[in-house]
PDB file of N, CA and C in Angstrom:
ATOM      1  N   MET N 237       0.707  18.030 -12.500  1.00  0.00           N
ATOM      2  CA  MET N 237       1.099  17.175 -11.402  1.00  0.00           C
ATOM      3  C   MET N 237       0.052  16.073 -11.247  1.00  0.00           C
ATOM      4  N   LEU N 238       0.512  14.882 -10.947  1.00  0.00           N
ATOM      5  CA  LEU N 238      -0.334  13.718 -10.719  1.00  0.00           C
ATOM      6  C   LEU N 238      -0.042  13.194  -9.320  1.00  0.00           C
ATOM      7  N   VAL N 239      -1.094  12.927  -8.539  1.00  0.00           N
ATOM      8  CA  VAL N 239      -0.924  12.391  -7.186  1.00  0.00           C
ATOM      9  C   VAL N 239      -1.505  10.986  -7.140  1.00  0.00           C
ATOM     10  N   LEU N 240      -0.691  10.036  -6.731  1.00  0.00           N
ATOM     11  CA  LEU N 240      -1.121   8.659  -6.543  1.00  0.00           C
ATOM     12  C   LEU N 240      -1.272   8.413  -5.041  1.00  0.00           C
ATOM     13  N   LYS N 241      -2.394   7.834  -4.652  1.00  0.00           N
ATOM     14  CA  LYS N 241      -2.637   7.528  -3.248  1.00  0.00           C
ATOM     15  C   LYS N 241      -2.777   6.022  -3.098  1.00  0.00           C
ATOM     16  N   VAL N 242      -1.991   5.454  -2.201  1.00  0.00           N
ATOM     17  CA  VAL N 242      -1.990   4.018  -1.958  1.00  0.00           C
ATOM     18  C   VAL N 242      -2.371   3.781  -0.505  1.00  0.00           C
ATOM     19  N   THR N 243      -3.376   2.958  -0.271  1.00  0.00           N
ATOM     20  CA  THR N 243      -3.750   2.577   1.087  1.00  0.00           C
ATOM     21  C   THR N 243      -3.460   1.101   1.240  1.00  0.00           C
ATOM     22  N   MET N 244      -2.711   0.759   2.297  1.00  0.00           N
ATOM     23  CA  MET N 244      -2.363  -0.643   2.519  1.00  0.00           C
ATOM     24  C   MET N 244      -2.212  -0.906   4.003  1.00  0.00           C
ATOM     25  N   VAL N 245      -2.275  -2.167   4.344  1.00  0.00           N
ATOM     26  CA  VAL N 245      -2.068  -2.573   5.726  1.00  0.00           C
ATOM     27  C   VAL N 245      -0.599  -2.392   6.069  1.00  0.00           C
ATOM     28  N   GLU N 246      -0.340  -1.901   7.269  1.00  0.00           N
ATOM     29  CA  GLU N 246       1.042  -1.681   7.696  1.00  0.00           C
ATOM     30  C   GLU N 246       1.826  -2.977   7.714  1.00  0.00           C
ATOM     31  N   GLY N 247       3.150  -2.847   7.664  1.00  0.00           N
ATOM     32  CA  GLY N 247       3.994  -4.026   7.783  1.00  0.00           C
ATOM     33  C   GLY N 247       5.047  -4.164   6.701  1.00  0.00           C
ATOM     34  N   ARG N 248       5.008  -3.320   5.676  1.00  0.00           N
ATOM     35  CA  ARG N 248       6.039  -3.399   4.636  1.00  0.00           C
ATOM     36  C   ARG N 248       7.279  -2.643   5.104  1.00  0.00           C
ATOM     37  N   THR N 249       8.416  -3.051   4.582  1.00  0.00           N
ATOM     38  CA  THR N 249       9.669  -2.386   4.953  1.00  0.00           C
ATOM     39  C   THR N 249       9.800  -1.064   4.206  1.00  0.00           C
ATOM     40  N   PRO N 250      10.654  -0.168   4.716  1.00  0.00           N
ATOM     41  CA  PRO N 250      10.908   1.070   3.976  1.00  0.00           C
ATOM     42  C   PRO N 250      11.420   0.810   2.561  1.00  0.00           C
ATOM     43  N   GLU N 251      12.206  -0.241   2.401  1.00  0.00           N
ATOM     44  CA  GLU N 251      12.736  -0.582   1.075  1.00  0.00           C
ATOM     45  C   GLU N 251      11.610  -1.017   0.131  1.00  0.00           C
ATOM     46  N   GLN N 252      10.676  -1.790   0.632  1.00  0.00           N
ATOM     47  CA  GLN N 252       9.544  -2.215  -0.190  1.00  0.00           C
ATOM     48  C   GLN N 252       8.696  -1.021  -0.604  1.00  0.00           C
ATOM     49  N   LYS N 253       8.467  -0.106   0.316  1.00  0.00           N
ATOM     50  CA  LYS N 253       7.666   1.078  -0.010  1.00  0.00           C
ATOM     51  C   LYS N 253       8.394   1.976  -0.999  1.00  0.00           C
ATOM     52  N   ALA N 254       9.697   2.124  -0.851  1.00  0.00           N
ATOM     53  CA  ALA N 254      10.468   2.945  -1.790  1.00  0.00           C
ATOM     54  C   ALA N 254      10.408   2.355  -3.195  1.00  0.00           C
ATOM     55  N   GLU N 255      10.513   1.039  -3.296  1.00  0.00           N
ATOM     56  CA  GLU N 255      10.440   0.378  -4.606  1.00  0.00           C
ATOM     57  C   GLU N 255       9.048   0.534  -5.210  1.00  0.00           C
ATOM     58  N   LEU N 256       8.010   0.415  -4.393  1.00  0.00           N
ATOM     59  CA  LEU N 256       6.646   0.619  -4.875  1.00  0.00           C
ATOM     60  C   LEU N 256       6.476   2.041  -5.404  1.00  0.00           C
ATOM     61  N   ILE N 257       6.953   3.020  -4.665  1.00  0.00           N
ATOM     62  CA  ILE N 257       6.865   4.419  -5.101  1.00  0.00           C
ATOM     63  C   ILE N 257       7.576   4.601  -6.441  1.00  0.00           C
ATOM     64  N   ARG N 258       8.766   4.050  -6.548  1.00  0.00           N
ATOM     65  CA  ARG N 258       9.537   4.190  -7.790  1.00  0.00           C
ATOM     66  C   ARG N 258       8.792   3.575  -8.974  1.00  0.00           C
ATOM     67  N   ARG N 259       8.314   2.359  -8.792  1.00  0.00           N
ATOM     68  CA  ARG N 259       7.647   1.666  -9.905  1.00  0.00           C
ATOM     69  C   ARG N 259       6.325   2.333 -10.289  1.00  0.00           C
ATOM     70  N   LEU N 260       5.551   2.744  -9.289  1.00  0.00           N
ATOM     71  CA  LEU N 260       4.290   3.422  -9.596  1.00  0.00           C
ATOM     72  C   LEU N 260       4.532   4.736 -10.326  1.00  0.00           C
ATOM     73  N   ALA N 261       5.499   5.514  -9.856  1.00  0.00           N
ATOM     74  CA  ALA N 261       5.798   6.803 -10.489  1.00  0.00           C
ATOM     75  C   ALA N 261       6.249   6.612 -11.932  1.00  0.00           C
ATOM     76  N   GLU N 262       7.124   5.647 -12.152  1.00  0.00           N
ATOM     77  CA  GLU N 262       7.600   5.394 -13.514  1.00  0.00           C
ATOM     78  C   GLU N 262       6.461   4.955 -14.427  1.00  0.00           C
ATOM     79  N   ALA N 263       5.617   4.054 -13.941  1.00  0.00           N
ATOM     80  CA  ALA N 263       4.507   3.565 -14.763  1.00  0.00           C
ATOM     81  C   ALA N 263       3.494   4.669 -15.053  1.00  0.00           C
ATOM     82  N   ALA N 264       3.165   5.462 -14.047  1.00  0.00           N
ATOM     83  CA  ALA N 264       2.194   6.542 -14.241  1.00  0.00           C
ATOM     84  C   ALA N 264       2.745   7.597 -15.199  1.00  0.00           C
ATOM     85  N   ALA N 265       4.005   7.939 -15.033  1.00  0.00           N
ATOM     86  CA  ALA N 265       4.617   8.937 -15.912  1.00  0.00           C
ATOM     87  C   ALA N 265       4.611   8.443 -17.362  1.00  0.00           C
ATOM     88  N   ARG N 266       4.946   7.192 -17.552  1.00  0.00           N
ATOM     89  CA  ARG N 266       4.955   6.608 -18.900  1.00  0.00           C
ATOM     90  C   ARG N 266       3.539   6.582 -19.470  1.00  0.00           C
ATOM     91  N   HIS N 267       2.573   6.165 -18.680  1.00  0.00           N
ATOM     92  CA  HIS N 267       1.193   6.045 -19.139  1.00  0.00           C
ATOM     93  C   HIS N 267       0.592   7.393 -19.532  1.00  0.00           C
ATOM     94  N   PHE N 268       0.853   8.420 -18.718  1.00  0.00           N
ATOM     95  CA  PHE N 268       0.254   9.730 -18.970  1.00  0.00           C
ATOM     96  C   PHE N 268       1.165  10.681 -19.741  1.00  0.00           C
ATOM     97  N   GLY N 269       2.366  10.221 -20.091  1.00  0.00           N
ATOM     98  CA  GLY N 269       3.280  11.065 -20.843  1.00  0.00           C
ATOM     99  C   GLY N 269       3.776  12.259 -20.044  1.00  0.00           C
ATOM    100  N   LEU N 270       4.031  12.059 -18.774  1.00  0.00           N
ATOM    101  CA  LEU N 270       4.499  13.121 -17.875  1.00  0.00           C
ATOM    102  C   LEU N 270       5.961  12.900 -17.502  1.00  0.00           C
ATOM    103  N   PRO N 271       6.644  13.970 -17.134  1.00  0.00           N
ATOM    104  CA  PRO N 271       7.957  13.760 -16.516  1.00  0.00           C
ATOM    105  C   PRO N 271       7.749  13.077 -15.161  1.00  0.00           C
ATOM    106  N   VAL N 272       8.602  12.136 -14.821  1.00  0.00           N
ATOM    107  CA  VAL N 272       8.439  11.406 -13.565  1.00  0.00           C
ATOM    108  C   VAL N 272       8.463  12.356 -12.361  1.00  0.00           C
ATOM    109  N   GLU N 273       9.133  13.492 -12.507  1.00  0.00           N
ATOM    110  CA  GLU N 273       9.196  14.471 -11.410  1.00  0.00           C
ATOM    111  C   GLU N 273       7.842  15.112 -11.115  1.00  0.00           C
ATOM    112  N   GLU N 274       6.888  14.946 -12.018  1.00  0.00           N
ATOM    113  CA  GLU N 274       5.538  15.502 -11.818  1.00  0.00           C
ATOM    114  C   GLU N 274       4.601  14.544 -11.081  1.00  0.00           C
ATOM    115  N   VAL N 275       5.110  13.356 -10.745  1.00  0.00           N
ATOM    116  CA  VAL N 275       4.277  12.353 -10.071  1.00  0.00           C
ATOM    117  C   VAL N 275       4.589  12.380  -8.579  1.00  0.00           C
ATOM    118  N   ARG N 276       3.542  12.447  -7.779  1.00  0.00           N
ATOM    119  CA  ARG N 276       3.656  12.375  -6.322  1.00  0.00           C
ATOM    120  C   ARG N 276       2.960  11.102  -5.865  1.00  0.00           C
ATOM    121  N   THR N 277       3.523  10.420  -4.885  1.00  0.00           N
ATOM    122  CA  THR N 277       2.914   9.209  -4.347  1.00  0.00           C
ATOM    123  C   THR N 277       2.804   9.341  -2.834  1.00  0.00           C
ATOM    124  N   VAL N 278       1.623   9.056  -2.322  1.00  0.00           N
ATOM    125  CA  VAL N 278       1.376   9.095  -0.881  1.00  0.00           C
ATOM    126  C   VAL N 278       0.929   7.704  -0.455  1.00  0.00           C
ATOM    127  N   ILE N 279       1.589   7.170   0.563  1.00  0.00           N
ATOM    128  CA  ILE N 279       1.203   5.863   1.099  1.00  0.00           C
ATOM    129  C   ILE N 279       0.521   6.084   2.445  1.00  0.00           C
ATOM    130  N   TYR N 280      -0.683   5.560   2.552  1.00  0.00           N
ATOM    131  CA  TYR N 280      -1.421   5.571   3.809  1.00  0.00           C
ATOM    132  C   TYR N 280      -1.372   4.161   4.370  1.00  0.00           C
ATOM    133  N   GLU N 281      -0.839   4.018   5.578  1.00  0.00           N
ATOM    134  CA  GLU N 281      -0.768   2.704   6.206  1.00  0.00           C
ATOM    135  C   GLU N 281      -1.844   2.589   7.279  1.00  0.00           C
ATOM    136  N   VAL N 282      -2.526   1.466   7.269  1.00  0.00           N
ATOM    137  CA  VAL N 282      -3.618   1.212   8.188  1.00  0.00           C
ATOM    138  C   VAL N 282      -3.258   0.010   9.045  1.00  0.00           C
ATOM    139  N   GLY N 283      -3.524   0.093  10.330  1.00  0.00           N
ATOM    140  CA  GLY N 283      -3.256  -1.024  11.229  1.00  0.00           C
ATOM    141  C   GLY N 283      -4.220  -2.175  10.988  1.00  0.00           C
ATOM    142  N   ARG N 284      -3.819  -3.357  11.404  1.00  0.00           N
ATOM    143  CA  ARG N 284      -4.645  -4.549  11.200  1.00  0.00           C
ATOM    144  C   ARG N 284      -5.936  -4.482  12.009  1.00  0.00           C
ATOM    145  N   ASP N 285      -5.950  -3.677  13.072  1.00  0.00           N
ATOM    146  CA  ASP N 285      -7.175  -3.475  13.852  1.00  0.00           C
ATOM    147  C   ASP N 285      -8.123  -2.486  13.178  1.00  0.00           C
ATOM    148  N   GLU N 286      -7.644  -1.753  12.202  1.00  0.00           N
ATOM    149  CA  GLU N 286      -8.456  -0.748  11.511  1.00  0.00           C
ATOM    150  C   GLU N 286      -8.894  -1.177  10.120  1.00  0.00           C
ATOM    151  N   TRP N 287      -8.554  -2.385   9.701  1.00  0.00           N
ATOM    152  CA  TRP N 287      -8.881  -2.869   8.363  1.00  0.00           C
ATOM    153  C   TRP N 287      -9.844  -4.045   8.513  1.00  0.00           C
ATOM    154  N   GLY N 288     -11.023  -3.899   7.940  1.00  0.00           N
ATOM    155  CA  GLY N 288     -12.021  -4.953   8.065  1.00  0.00           C
ATOM    156  C   GLY N 288     -12.145  -5.793   6.812  1.00  0.00           C
ATOM    157  N   ILE N 289     -12.398  -7.065   7.023  1.00  0.00           N
ATOM    158  CA  ILE N 289     -12.694  -8.000   5.937  1.00  0.00           C
ATOM    159  C   ILE N 289     -14.020  -8.642   6.322  1.00  0.00           C
ATOM    160  N   GLY N 290     -15.034  -8.325   5.587  1.00  0.00           N
ATOM    161  CA  GLY N 290     -16.361  -8.796   5.966  1.00  0.00           C
ATOM    162  C   GLY N 290     -16.758  -8.168   7.293  1.00  0.00           C
ATOM    163  N   THR N 291     -17.011  -8.991   8.289  1.00  0.00           N
ATOM    164  CA  THR N 291     -17.494  -8.488   9.575  1.00  0.00           C
ATOM    165  C   THR N 291     -16.425  -8.450  10.656  1.00  0.00           C
ATOM    166  N   ILE N 292     -15.163  -8.797  10.313  1.00  0.00           N
ATOM    167  CA  ILE N 292     -14.122  -8.820  11.334  1.00  0.00           C
ATOM    168  C   ILE N 292     -12.900  -8.032  10.873  1.00  0.00           C
ATOM    169  N   THR N 293     -12.060  -7.661  11.824  1.00  0.00           N
ATOM    170  CA  THR N 293     -10.821  -6.974  11.480  1.00  0.00           C
ATOM    171  C   THR N 293      -9.784  -7.991  11.027  1.00  0.00           C
ATOM    172  N   MET N 294      -8.758  -7.503  10.368  1.00  0.00           N
ATOM    173  CA  MET N 294      -7.668  -8.397   9.961  1.00  0.00           C
ATOM    174  C   MET N 294      -7.001  -9.008  11.190  1.00  0.00           C
ATOM    175  N   ALA N 295      -6.881  -8.215  12.256  1.00  0.00           N
ATOM    176  CA  ALA N 295      -6.267  -8.733  13.482  1.00  0.00           C
ATOM    177  C   ALA N 295      -7.072  -9.902  14.035  1.00  0.00           C
ATOM    178  N   GLU N 296      -8.399  -9.786  14.022  1.00  0.00           N
ATOM    179  CA  GLU N 296      -9.241 -10.893  14.488  1.00  0.00           C
ATOM    180  C   GLU N 296      -9.066 -12.115  13.584  1.00  0.00           C
ATOM    181  N   ARG N 297      -9.023 -11.872  12.293  1.00  0.00           N
ATOM    182  CA  ARG N 297      -8.829 -12.964  11.335  1.00  0.00           C
ATOM    183  C   ARG N 297      -7.493 -13.658  11.559  1.00  0.00           C
ATOM    184  N   ASP N 298      -6.438 -12.854  11.814  1.00  0.00           N
ATOM    185  CA  ASP N 298      -5.114 -13.426  12.095  1.00  0.00           C
ATOM    186  C   ASP N 298      -5.162 -14.303  13.340  1.00  0.00           C
ATOM    187  N   ARG N 299      -5.818 -13.825  14.396  1.00  0.00           N
ATOM    188  CA  ARG N 299      -5.900 -14.590  15.638  1.00  0.00           C
ATOM    189  C   ARG N 299      -6.649 -15.903  15.420  1.00  0.00           C
ATOM    190  N   THR N 300      -7.727 -15.833  14.652  1.00  0.00           N
ATOM    191  CA  THR N 300      -8.526 -17.041  14.358  1.00  0.00           C
ATOM    192  C   THR N 300      -7.685 -18.038  13.570  1.00  0.00           C
ATOM    193  N   ALA N 301      -6.968 -17.555  12.567  1.00  0.00           N
ATOM    194  CA  ALA N 301      -6.156 -18.434  11.722  1.00  0.00           C
ATOM    195  C   ALA N 301      -5.025 -19.075  12.517  1.00  0.00           C
ATOM    196  N   SER N 302      -4.413 -18.325  13.447  1.00  0.00           N
ATOM    197  CA  SER N 302      -3.281 -18.862  14.201  1.00  0.00           C
ATOM    198  C   SER N 302      -3.725 -19.847  15.271  1.00  0.00           C
ATOM    199  N   SER N 303      -5.006 -19.799  15.667  1.00  0.00           N
ATOM    200  CA  SER N 303      -5.474 -20.716  16.696  1.00  0.00           C
ATOM    201  C   SER N 303      -5.995 -22.025  16.125  1.00  0.00           C
ATOM    202  N   GLN N 304      -6.116 -22.103  14.803  1.00  0.00           N
ATOM    203  CA  GLN N 304      -6.601 -23.332  14.167  1.00  0.00           C
ATOM    204  C   GLN N 304      -5.440 -24.282  13.941  1.00  0.00           C
ATOM    205  N   PRO N 305      -5.679 -25.562  14.118  1.00  0.00           N
ATOM    206  CA  PRO N 305      -4.603 -26.543  13.888  1.00  0.00           C
ATOM    207  C   PRO N 305      -4.133 -26.507  12.438  1.00  0.00           C
ATOM    208  N   GLY N 306      -2.805 -26.600  12.236  1.00  0.00           N
ATOM    209  CA  GLY N 306      -2.217 -26.476  10.926  1.00  0.00           C
ATOM    210  C   GLY N 306      -2.168 -27.694  10.145  1.00  0.00           C
TER     211      GLY N 306
END
């Protein structure tokens, strides 16, 4: 059995996550020569307030970007 763990910022649709799971499982199974049924994928979603870039959170970065003139 192979377990793939994906950590990403929340906000993707269920359809996008399902497609990601399918593609990752197929690629991993092909790469390691495993039956696709032996691949498990876990997605961990993190809020924008819990994900840091440098010294600020993504939420802070979003607020800064939206307040700047376009």
